[in-house]
């Protein structure tokens, strides 16, 4: 248990201190804001149109930002032999994956929710929509983090892992996107519940899928 | 199941079974297509376009049955380490993706005259499109992980995870009643008149047999490929 706490702490330190094996929590954020900036260039600066489409665009940006760190989540630790050391000490891969999932979400979810505030300003979202977006992100980002972790375990050590990760992760992220964007409307309460359900399912399943994939990658 | 664990024994059964399944399937498909195009009357509402059903429904069934088989094979590979399960799952993926694509294409062509649109963001259509993307991801993942040597279990894990989409496809017409019709046919009754319906089970059986023949052929090809690689490795060592 103490060791799992140490994994968590170490991954978090890497995420917030930049550098190291985590790749930094800042990079996905800047990417997220960059996509939010590009969107008005693509569809034009009309405020009404932006306010209508902006919430969904931010969900797309969040999805792409979640995909960005996939190749750095597990591969550096696997390459350095850290995962083998943990296995030798008899710690289940599922537990390691769970600790890494929590660390990844802490480095990804809350900063993304903060970054959504200036992004909402860029896209002319009103306060109520921003509130619903933040609620959706609070429920949806754990699911996205779980998907990212599972994908990075599945594609670990494969040639072209980056391109494969997008192919593997994006179809599975469709429910999060549908319910997340659905929760932005006025009658979003039902979609918010479904978003929470999808997210919960992903968080519950990801450590087991990732653990099995880590074991499979070792063979 | 465990009788087939020996590839040699499997091949001795699969080799004669392939042409039987293939030709029987082709014959049934030919019967269904000819009678579906020429014999059955047109629909009172949809006119001639109802005939697309004889391809669309079997393709949809095989797209979904394909992933079900792939998931079962993946489970067998993960739980019992059945040596042929990985080969079977890989063999199913490509024809499964093909039939899913056929289902989407015929559905789109059918939707234009009847719904007035090529595509709509309906639950059934969207979940079927996601199934096609899952197939493509599976094929890419299986291809990349087999480069690492042997039959890696990573693709099997993805095959099991992707199976969550199957109930979504099945219940999508109940959850979101937007564009695609609900179930017209159940085991006990059908809302389609029997004069139009009868070639459909023939086509279903025919395409299923063809699918099985394709899977057996691909399994034999994958096994032969593994054999060639093993022999090349042995020769390189000598």
Coordinates of C-alpha atoms in Angstrom, one line a residue:
Chain A
X1 CA 0.0 0.0 0.0
X2 CA 2.8 2.4 0.9
X3 CA 4.6 1.5 -2.3
X4 CA 1.4 2.3 -4.3
X5 CA 1.4 5.7 -2.6
X6 CA 4.9 6.2 -3.6
X7 CA 4.1 5.4 -7.3
X8 CA 1.3 7.9 -7.1
X9 CA 3.5 10.6 -5.6
X10 CA 6.3 9.9 -8.0
X11 CA 4.0 10.1 -11.1
X12 CA 2.4 13.2 -9.8
X13 CA 5.7 14.9 -9.2
X14 CA 6.8 14.0 -12.7
X15 CA 3.5 15.4 -14.0
X16 CA 3.7 18.7 -12.2
X17 CA 7.5 19.3 -12.3
X18 CA 7.6 18.6 -16.0
X19 CA 10.4 16.6 -17.5
X20 CA 10.9 13.1 -16.1
X21 CA 8.9 10.2 -17.4
X22 CA 5.5 11.8 -17.0
X23 CA 5.9 14.2 -19.8
X24 CA 4.4 17.1 -17.8
X25 CA 0.8 18.1 -17.1
X26 CA 1.3 21.4 -18.9
X27 CA 1.6 20.0 -22.4
X28 CA -2.0 18.6 -22.8
X29 CA -3.3 21.8 -21.4
X30 CA -1.5 24.0 -23.9
X31 CA -2.7 21.6 -26.6
X32 CA -6.3 22.0 -25.3
X33 CA -6.1 25.8 -25.4
X34 CA -4.5 25.7 -28.8
X35 CA -7.3 23.6 -30.2
X36 CA -9.8 26.0 -28.6
X37 CA -8.0 28.9 -30.3
X38 CA -8.0 27.2 -33.7
X39 CA -11.7 26.5 -33.6
X40 CA -12.8 30.1 -34.2
X41 CA -10.4 30.4 -37.1
X42 CA -12.0 27.3 -38.7
X43 CA -15.7 28.3 -38.3
X44 CA -15.4 32.1 -38.1
X45 CA -15.6 34.5 -35.2
X46 CA -19.4 34.8 -35.2
X47 CA -20.3 34.9 -31.4
X48 CA -23.6 33.2 -31.7
X49 CA -22.3 30.3 -33.7
X50 CA -19.3 30.0 -31.4
X51 CA -21.5 29.9 -28.3
X52 CA -23.6 27.2 -29.9
X53 CA -20.8 25.0 -31.1
X54 CA -18.1 25.9 -28.6
X55 CA -19.1 23.5 -25.8
X56 CA -18.9 20.5 -28.2
X57 CA -15.6 21.8 -29.6
X58 CA -14.1 22.0 -26.1
X59 CA -15.2 18.3 -25.5
X60 CA -13.4 17.4 -28.8
X61 CA -10.3 19.3 -27.6
X62 CA -10.5 17.5 -24.2
X63 CA -10.6 14.2 -26.0
X64 CA -7.5 15.1 -28.2
X65 CA -5.7 16.4 -25.1
X66 CA -6.4 13.1 -23.4
X67 CA -4.9 11.2 -26.3
X68 CA -1.7 13.3 -26.3
X69 CA 0.1 11.8 -23.2
X70 CA -0.8 8.2 -24.0
X71 CA 2.7 7.2 -25.3
X72 CA 4.4 8.6 -22.1
X73 CA 2.2 7.1 -19.4
X74 CA 3.7 3.7 -19.2
X75 CA 6.3 3.2 -21.8
X76 CA 9.2 5.1 -19.9
X77 CA 8.6 3.1 -16.8
X78 CA 8.4 -0.2 -18.8
X79 CA 11.6 0.8 -20.6
X80 CA 13.5 1.6 -17.4
X81 CA 12.5 -1.6 -15.8
X82 CA 10.4 0.0 -13.0
X83 CA 7.4 -2.2 -13.8
X84 CA 9.5 -5.3 -13.7
X85 CA 10.9 -4.3 -10.3
X86 CA 7.4 -3.8 -9.0
X87 CA 6.3 -7.2 -10.4
X88 CA 9.3 -8.8 -8.7
X89 CA 8.2 -7.3 -5.4
X90 CA 4.9 -9.1 -5.8
X91 CA 2.7 -6.1 -6.5
X92 CA -0.2 -6.9 -8.8
X93 CA -0.1 -5.2 -12.2
X94 CA -3.8 -4.2 -11.6
X95 CA -2.8 -2.3 -8.4
X96 CA 0.1 -0.5 -10.2
X97 CA -2.3 0.4 -13.0
X98 CA -4.9 1.7 -10.5
X99 CA -2.2 3.9 -8.8
X100 CA -1.0 5.2 -12.2
X101 CA -4.6 5.9 -13.2
X102 CA -5.2 8.0 -10.1
X103 CA -1.9 9.9 -10.6
X104 CA -2.7 10.5 -14.2
X105 CA -6.2 11.8 -13.5
X106 CA -4.8 14.2 -10.8
X107 CA -2.3 15.5 -13.3
X108 CA -4.9 15.8 -16.1
X109 CA -8.4 16.3 -14.9
X110 CA -8.3 19.3 -12.5
X111 CA -5.8 21.3 -14.7
X112 CA -8.1 20.7 -17.7
X113 CA -11.1 22.0 -15.8
X114 CA -9.1 25.1 -15.0
X115 CA -8.1 25.5 -18.6
X116 CA -11.7 25.2 -19.7
X117 CA -12.4 28.6 -18.1
X118 CA -10.3 30.7 -20.4
X119 CA -11.2 28.4 -23.3
X120 CA -14.9 29.1 -22.6
X121 CA -14.1 32.8 -22.7
X122 CA -12.4 32.3 -26.1
X123 CA -15.4 30.6 -27.5
X124 CA -18.0 33.0 -26.0
X125 CA -19.7 30.4 -23.8
X126 CA -22.2 31.8 -21.3
X127 CA -21.9 31.1 -17.6
X128 CA -24.5 28.4 -17.4
X129 CA -22.9 26.5 -20.2
X130 CA -19.5 26.8 -18.7
X131 CA -20.9 25.4 -15.4
X132 CA -22.4 22.4 -17.2
X133 CA -19.2 21.9 -19.1
X134 CA -17.2 21.9 -15.8
X135 CA -19.6 19.4 -14.3
X136 CA -19.3 17.2 -17.4
X137 CA -15.5 17.5 -17.3
X138 CA -15.4 16.6 -13.6
X139 CA -17.3 13.4 -14.3
X140 CA -15.9 12.7 -17.7
X141 CA -12.1 13.3 -17.3
X142 CA -11.7 10.2 -15.0
X143 CA -13.1 8.1 -17.8
X144 CA -10.8 9.8 -20.4
X145 CA -7.8 9.2 -18.1
X146 CA -8.8 5.5 -17.7
X147 CA -9.1 5.1 -21.4
X148 CA -5.7 6.8 -21.9
X149 CA -4.1 4.5 -19.4
X150 CA -5.7 1.3 -20.8
X151 CA -4.7 2.4 -24.4
X152 CA -1.1 3.1 -23.4
X153 CA -0.9 -0.4 -21.7
X154 CA -2.4 -2.1 -24.8
X155 CA -0.1 -0.4 -27.3
X156 CA 3.0 -0.7 -25.0
X157 CA 6.1 -1.6 -27.0
X158 CA 4.3 -1.9 -30.4
X159 CA 5.6 -0.3 -33.6
X160 CA 3.7 2.8 -34.4
X161 CA 2.2 2.9 -31.0
X162 CA 1.2 6.6 -31.3
X163 CA -1.0 6.1 -34.4
X164 CA -2.4 2.8 -33.0
X165 CA -3.3 4.5 -29.7
X166 CA -5.6 7.0 -31.5
X167 CA -7.2 4.1 -33.5
X168 CA -7.8 2.1 -30.3
X169 CA -8.9 4.9 -28.0
X170 CA -11.1 7.2 -30.0
X171 CA -13.9 4.6 -30.9
X172 CA -14.1 3.7 -27.2
X173 CA -14.3 7.4 -26.2
X174 CA -17.5 8.0 -28.3
X175 CA -19.9 7.5 -25.4
X176 CA -18.0 10.1 -23.2
X177 CA -18.2 12.6 -26.1
X178 CA -21.9 11.9 -26.8
X179 CA -23.0 12.2 -23.2
X180 CA -20.6 15.0 -22.4
X181 CA -21.8 17.1 -25.3
X182 CA -25.4 16.1 -24.5
X183 CA -25.0 17.4 -20.9
X184 CA -24.3 20.9 -22.3
X185 CA -27.9 21.5 -23.3
X186 CA -30.7 22.8 -21.0
X187 CA -32.1 19.3 -20.4
X188 CA -28.6 17.8 -19.7
X189 CA -29.3 16.1 -16.4
X190 CA -30.0 12.7 -17.9
X191 CA -26.9 12.9 -20.1
X192 CA -24.9 13.9 -17.1
X193 CA -26.0 10.7 -15.3
X194 CA -25.1 8.6 -18.3
X195 CA -21.8 10.3 -18.6
X196 CA -21.1 9.4 -14.9
X197 CA -22.1 5.8 -15.6
X198 CA -19.8 5.5 -18.7
X199 CA -17.0 7.1 -16.8
X200 CA -17.5 4.9 -13.8
X201 CA -17.5 1.8 -16.0
X202 CA -14.2 2.9 -17.7
X203 CA -12.5 3.7 -14.4
X204 CA -13.6 0.3 -12.9
X205 CA -12.5 -1.7 -15.9
X206 CA -9.3 0.1 -17.0
X207 CA -7.0 -1.2 -14.2
X208 CA -7.9 -4.8 -15.0
X209 CA -7.6 -4.4 -18.7
X210 CA -4.3 -2.4 -18.3
X211 CA -3.0 -4.9 -15.8
X212 CA -3.7 -7.9 -18.1
X213 CA -2.1 -6.0 -21.0
X214 CA 1.0 -5.2 -18.9
X215 CA 1.4 -8.9 -18.1
X216 CA 0.9 -9.8 -21.7
X217 CA 3.5 -7.2 -22.8
X218 CA 6.1 -8.8 -20.6
X219 CA 5.8 -12.3 -22.3
Chain B
X1 CA -13.2 -27.6 -28.3
X2 CA -10.1 -29.1 -26.9
X3 CA -10.1 -31.8 -29.6
X4 CA -9.3 -28.9 -32.0
X5 CA -6.4 -27.7 -29.9
X6 CA -4.0 -29.7 -32.1
X7 CA -3.5 -27.6 -35.3
X8 CA -2.9 -30.7 -37.4
X9 CA -6.2 -32.3 -36.3
X10 CA -7.9 -28.9 -36.9
X11 CA -6.5 -28.7 -40.4
X12 CA -7.6 -32.2 -41.2
X13 CA -11.2 -31.2 -40.4
X14 CA -10.9 -27.6 -41.8
X15 CA -9.5 -28.6 -45.2
X16 CA -12.5 -30.7 -46.4
X17 CA -15.0 -28.4 -44.6
X18 CA -13.9 -25.2 -46.4
X19 CA -15.2 -26.1 -50.0
X20 CA -18.4 -27.6 -48.6
X21 CA -19.2 -24.5 -46.6
X22 CA -18.1 -22.1 -49.3
X23 CA -20.1 -23.7 -52.2
X24 CA -23.2 -24.4 -50.1
X25 CA -23.1 -20.7 -48.9
X26 CA -22.5 -19.4 -52.5
X27 CA -25.4 -21.6 -53.8
X28 CA -27.8 -20.3 -51.0
X29 CA -26.8 -16.7 -51.6
X30 CA -27.4 -17.1 -55.3
X31 CA -30.8 -18.6 -54.7
X32 CA -31.7 -15.8 -52.2
X33 CA -30.4 -13.0 -54.4
X34 CA -32.1 -14.3 -57.6
X35 CA -35.4 -14.9 -55.9
X36 CA -35.1 -11.7 -53.9
X37 CA -34.5 -9.7 -57.1
X38 CA -36.9 -11.4 -59.5
X39 CA -39.5 -13.6 -57.6
X40 CA -40.7 -11.7 -54.6
X41 CA -43.2 -8.8 -55.1
X42 CA -42.1 -5.2 -54.3
X43 CA -43.2 -3.6 -51.1
X44 CA -46.3 -1.5 -51.1
X45 CA -44.5 1.4 -49.5
X46 CA -40.8 1.1 -50.3
X47 CA -41.2 -0.3 -53.8
X48 CA -38.2 -2.0 -55.3
X49 CA -35.8 -0.7 -52.6
X50 CA -37.0 -3.3 -50.1
X51 CA -34.8 -5.8 -52.0
X52 CA -31.7 -4.3 -50.4
X53 CA -32.9 -6.1 -47.2
X54 CA -31.6 -9.4 -48.5
X55 CA -28.0 -8.1 -48.3
X56 CA -28.3 -5.5 -45.6
X57 CA -29.7 -7.7 -42.9
X58 CA -27.3 -10.6 -43.3
X59 CA -24.4 -8.2 -43.4
X60 CA -25.5 -6.5 -40.2
X61 CA -26.0 -9.9 -38.5
X62 CA -22.5 -11.1 -39.6
X63 CA -20.9 -7.8 -38.5
X64 CA -22.3 -8.3 -35.0
X65 CA -21.9 -12.1 -34.9
X66 CA -18.3 -11.6 -36.1
X67 CA -17.4 -9.5 -33.1
X68 CA -19.3 -11.9 -30.8
X69 CA -17.2 -14.8 -32.2
X70 CA -14.1 -12.7 -31.9
X71 CA -14.9 -11.9 -28.3
X72 CA -15.5 -15.6 -27.5
X73 CA -12.3 -16.6 -29.2
X74 CA -10.5 -13.8 -27.2
X75 CA -11.9 -15.2 -24.0
X76 CA -10.8 -18.7 -24.9
X77 CA -7.3 -17.4 -25.6
X78 CA -7.1 -15.5 -22.3
X79 CA -8.7 -18.1 -20.0
X80 CA -7.8 -21.5 -21.5
X81 CA -4.8 -20.5 -23.6
X82 CA -6.4 -22.3 -26.5
X83 CA -3.8 -22.3 -29.2
X84 CA -6.2 -21.8 -32.1
X85 CA -8.3 -19.2 -30.4
X86 CA -5.9 -16.3 -31.3
X87 CA -5.8 -17.5 -34.9
X88 CA -9.6 -17.7 -35.1
X89 CA -10.1 -14.2 -33.6
X90 CA -7.6 -12.8 -36.1
X91 CA -9.3 -14.7 -39.0
X92 CA -12.7 -13.4 -38.1
X93 CA -11.7 -9.7 -37.9
X94 CA -11.2 -9.0 -41.6
X95 CA -14.4 -10.5 -42.9
X96 CA -16.3 -9.1 -39.9
X97 CA -15.0 -5.6 -40.8
X98 CA -16.0 -6.2 -44.5
X99 CA -19.5 -7.2 -43.7
X100 CA -19.9 -4.3 -41.3
X101 CA -18.8 -2.0 -44.1
X102 CA -21.3 -3.7 -46.5
X103 CA -24.0 -3.2 -43.9
X104 CA -23.2 0.5 -43.6
X105 CA -23.0 1.0 -47.3
X106 CA -26.2 -0.9 -48.2
X107 CA -28.0 0.8 -45.3
X108 CA -26.9 4.2 -46.6
X109 CA -28.1 3.4 -50.2
X110 CA -31.4 2.0 -48.7
X111 CA -31.8 5.1 -46.5
X112 CA -31.6 7.6 -49.4
X113 CA -35.0 6.6 -51.1
X114 CA -36.8 5.6 -47.9
X115 CA -35.6 8.0 -45.3
X116 CA -34.6 10.8 -47.7
X117 CA -31.0 10.9 -46.4
X118 CA -27.7 9.0 -46.9
X119 CA -26.8 9.2 -43.2
X120 CA -28.3 10.3 -39.9
X121 CA -26.8 10.4 -36.4
X122 CA -29.2 7.7 -35.2
X123 CA -28.2 5.4 -32.4
X124 CA -28.1 2.2 -34.5
X125 CA -26.1 3.9 -37.3
X126 CA -23.6 5.5 -35.0
X127 CA -23.0 2.3 -32.9
X128 CA -22.5 0.3 -36.1
X129 CA -20.0 2.9 -37.4
X130 CA -18.2 2.6 -34.1
X131 CA -18.2 -1.2 -34.6
X132 CA -16.4 -0.7 -37.9
X133 CA -13.8 1.5 -36.3
X134 CA -13.3 -1.1 -33.5
X135 CA -12.7 -3.8 -36.2
X136 CA -10.1 -1.6 -37.9
X137 CA -8.4 -0.9 -34.6
X138 CA -8.4 -4.6 -33.8
X139 CA -6.8 -5.5 -37.1
X140 CA -4.1 -2.8 -36.7
X141 CA -3.5 -3.9 -33.1
X142 CA -3.3 -7.6 -33.9
X143 CA -1.0 -6.9 -36.8
X144 CA 1.3 -4.7 -34.7
X145 CA 1.4 -7.1 -31.8
X146 CA 2.0 -10.2 -33.9
X147 CA 5.2 -8.6 -35.1
X148 CA 6.4 -9.0 -31.5
X149 CA 6.3 -12.7 -32.1
X150 CA 3.8 -15.4 -31.2
X151 CA 0.1 -14.6 -30.6
X152 CA 0.2 -11.7 -28.2
X153 CA -2.8 -11.4 -25.8
X154 CA -3.0 -7.7 -26.2
X155 CA -5.4 -8.0 -29.1
X156 CA -7.5 -10.4 -27.2
X157 CA -8.0 -7.9 -24.3
X158 CA -9.1 -5.3 -26.9
X159 CA -11.5 -7.9 -28.4
X160 CA -13.2 -8.4 -25.0
X161 CA -13.3 -4.7 -24.3
X162 CA -14.8 -3.9 -27.6
X163 CA -17.7 -6.4 -26.9
X164 CA -19.4 -3.7 -24.8
X165 CA -20.5 -2.1 -28.1
X166 CA -22.6 -5.2 -29.0
X167 CA -25.5 -4.7 -26.5
X168 CA -25.4 -1.0 -27.4
X169 CA -26.0 -1.8 -31.1
X170 CA -28.7 -4.3 -30.2
X171 CA -30.7 -2.1 -27.9
X172 CA -30.0 1.2 -29.7
X173 CA -33.3 1.0 -31.6
X174 CA -35.1 0.8 -28.2
X175 CA -33.0 3.5 -26.4
X176 CA -33.0 6.1 -29.1
X177 CA -36.1 6.0 -31.4
X178 CA -34.8 8.4 -34.0
X179 CA -34.4 7.0 -37.5
X180 CA -33.7 3.3 -37.7
X181 CA -36.7 1.1 -37.3
X182 CA -37.1 -1.3 -34.4
X183 CA -36.9 -5.0 -34.5
X184 CA -39.2 -6.4 -37.2
X185 CA -38.4 -10.0 -36.9
X186 CA -38.2 -12.1 -33.7
X187 CA -38.1 -15.9 -33.4
X188 CA -41.8 -16.2 -33.1
X189 CA -43.3 -13.5 -35.2
X190 CA -42.5 -11.1 -38.0
X191 CA -44.0 -7.8 -39.1
X192 CA -42.7 -8.4 -42.6
X193 CA -45.2 -10.3 -44.9
X194 CA -44.0 -13.8 -45.6
X195 CA -44.2 -13.3 -49.4
X196 CA -41.3 -10.8 -49.1
X197 CA -39.6 -12.4 -46.1
X198 CA -38.9 -16.0 -47.3
X199 CA -35.6 -15.3 -49.2
X200 CA -34.2 -13.6 -46.1
X201 CA -33.5 -16.7 -44.0
X202 CA -31.9 -18.3 -47.1
X203 CA -29.6 -15.3 -47.5
X204 CA -28.8 -15.3 -43.8
X205 CA -27.8 -18.9 -43.9
X206 CA -26.0 -18.6 -47.2
X207 CA -23.9 -15.5 -46.1
X208 CA -23.2 -17.2 -42.7
X209 CA -21.8 -20.3 -44.4
X210 CA -19.7 -18.1 -46.7
X211 CA -18.4 -16.2 -43.7
X212 CA -17.5 -19.5 -42.0
X213 CA -15.7 -20.6 -45.2
X214 CA -13.7 -17.3 -45.3
X215 CA -12.8 -17.7 -41.7
X216 CA -11.6 -21.3 -42.2
X217 CA -9.6 -20.2 -45.2
X218 CA -8.0 -17.3 -43.3
X219 CA -7.2 -19.6 -40.3
X220 CA -5.5 -22.0 -42.6
X221 CA -3.5 -19.2 -44.2
X222 CA -2.5 -17.8 -40.8
X223 CA -1.4 -21.3 -39.7
X224 CA 0.5 -21.9 -42.9
X225 CA 2.2 -18.5 -42.5
X226 CA 3.3 -19.4 -38.9
X227 CA 4.6 -22.7 -40.2
X228 CA 6.6 -21.0 -43.0
X229 CA 8.1 -18.5 -40.4
X230 CA 9.0 -21.3 -38.0
X231 CA 10.7 -23.3 -40.9
X232 CA 12.6 -20.3 -42.0
X233 CA 13.9 -19.7 -38.5
X234 CA 14.9 -23.3 -38.2
X235 CA 16.8 -23.1 -41.5
X236 CA 18.5 -19.9 -40.5
X237 CA 19.8 -21.7 -37.3
X238 CA 21.2 -24.7 -39.3

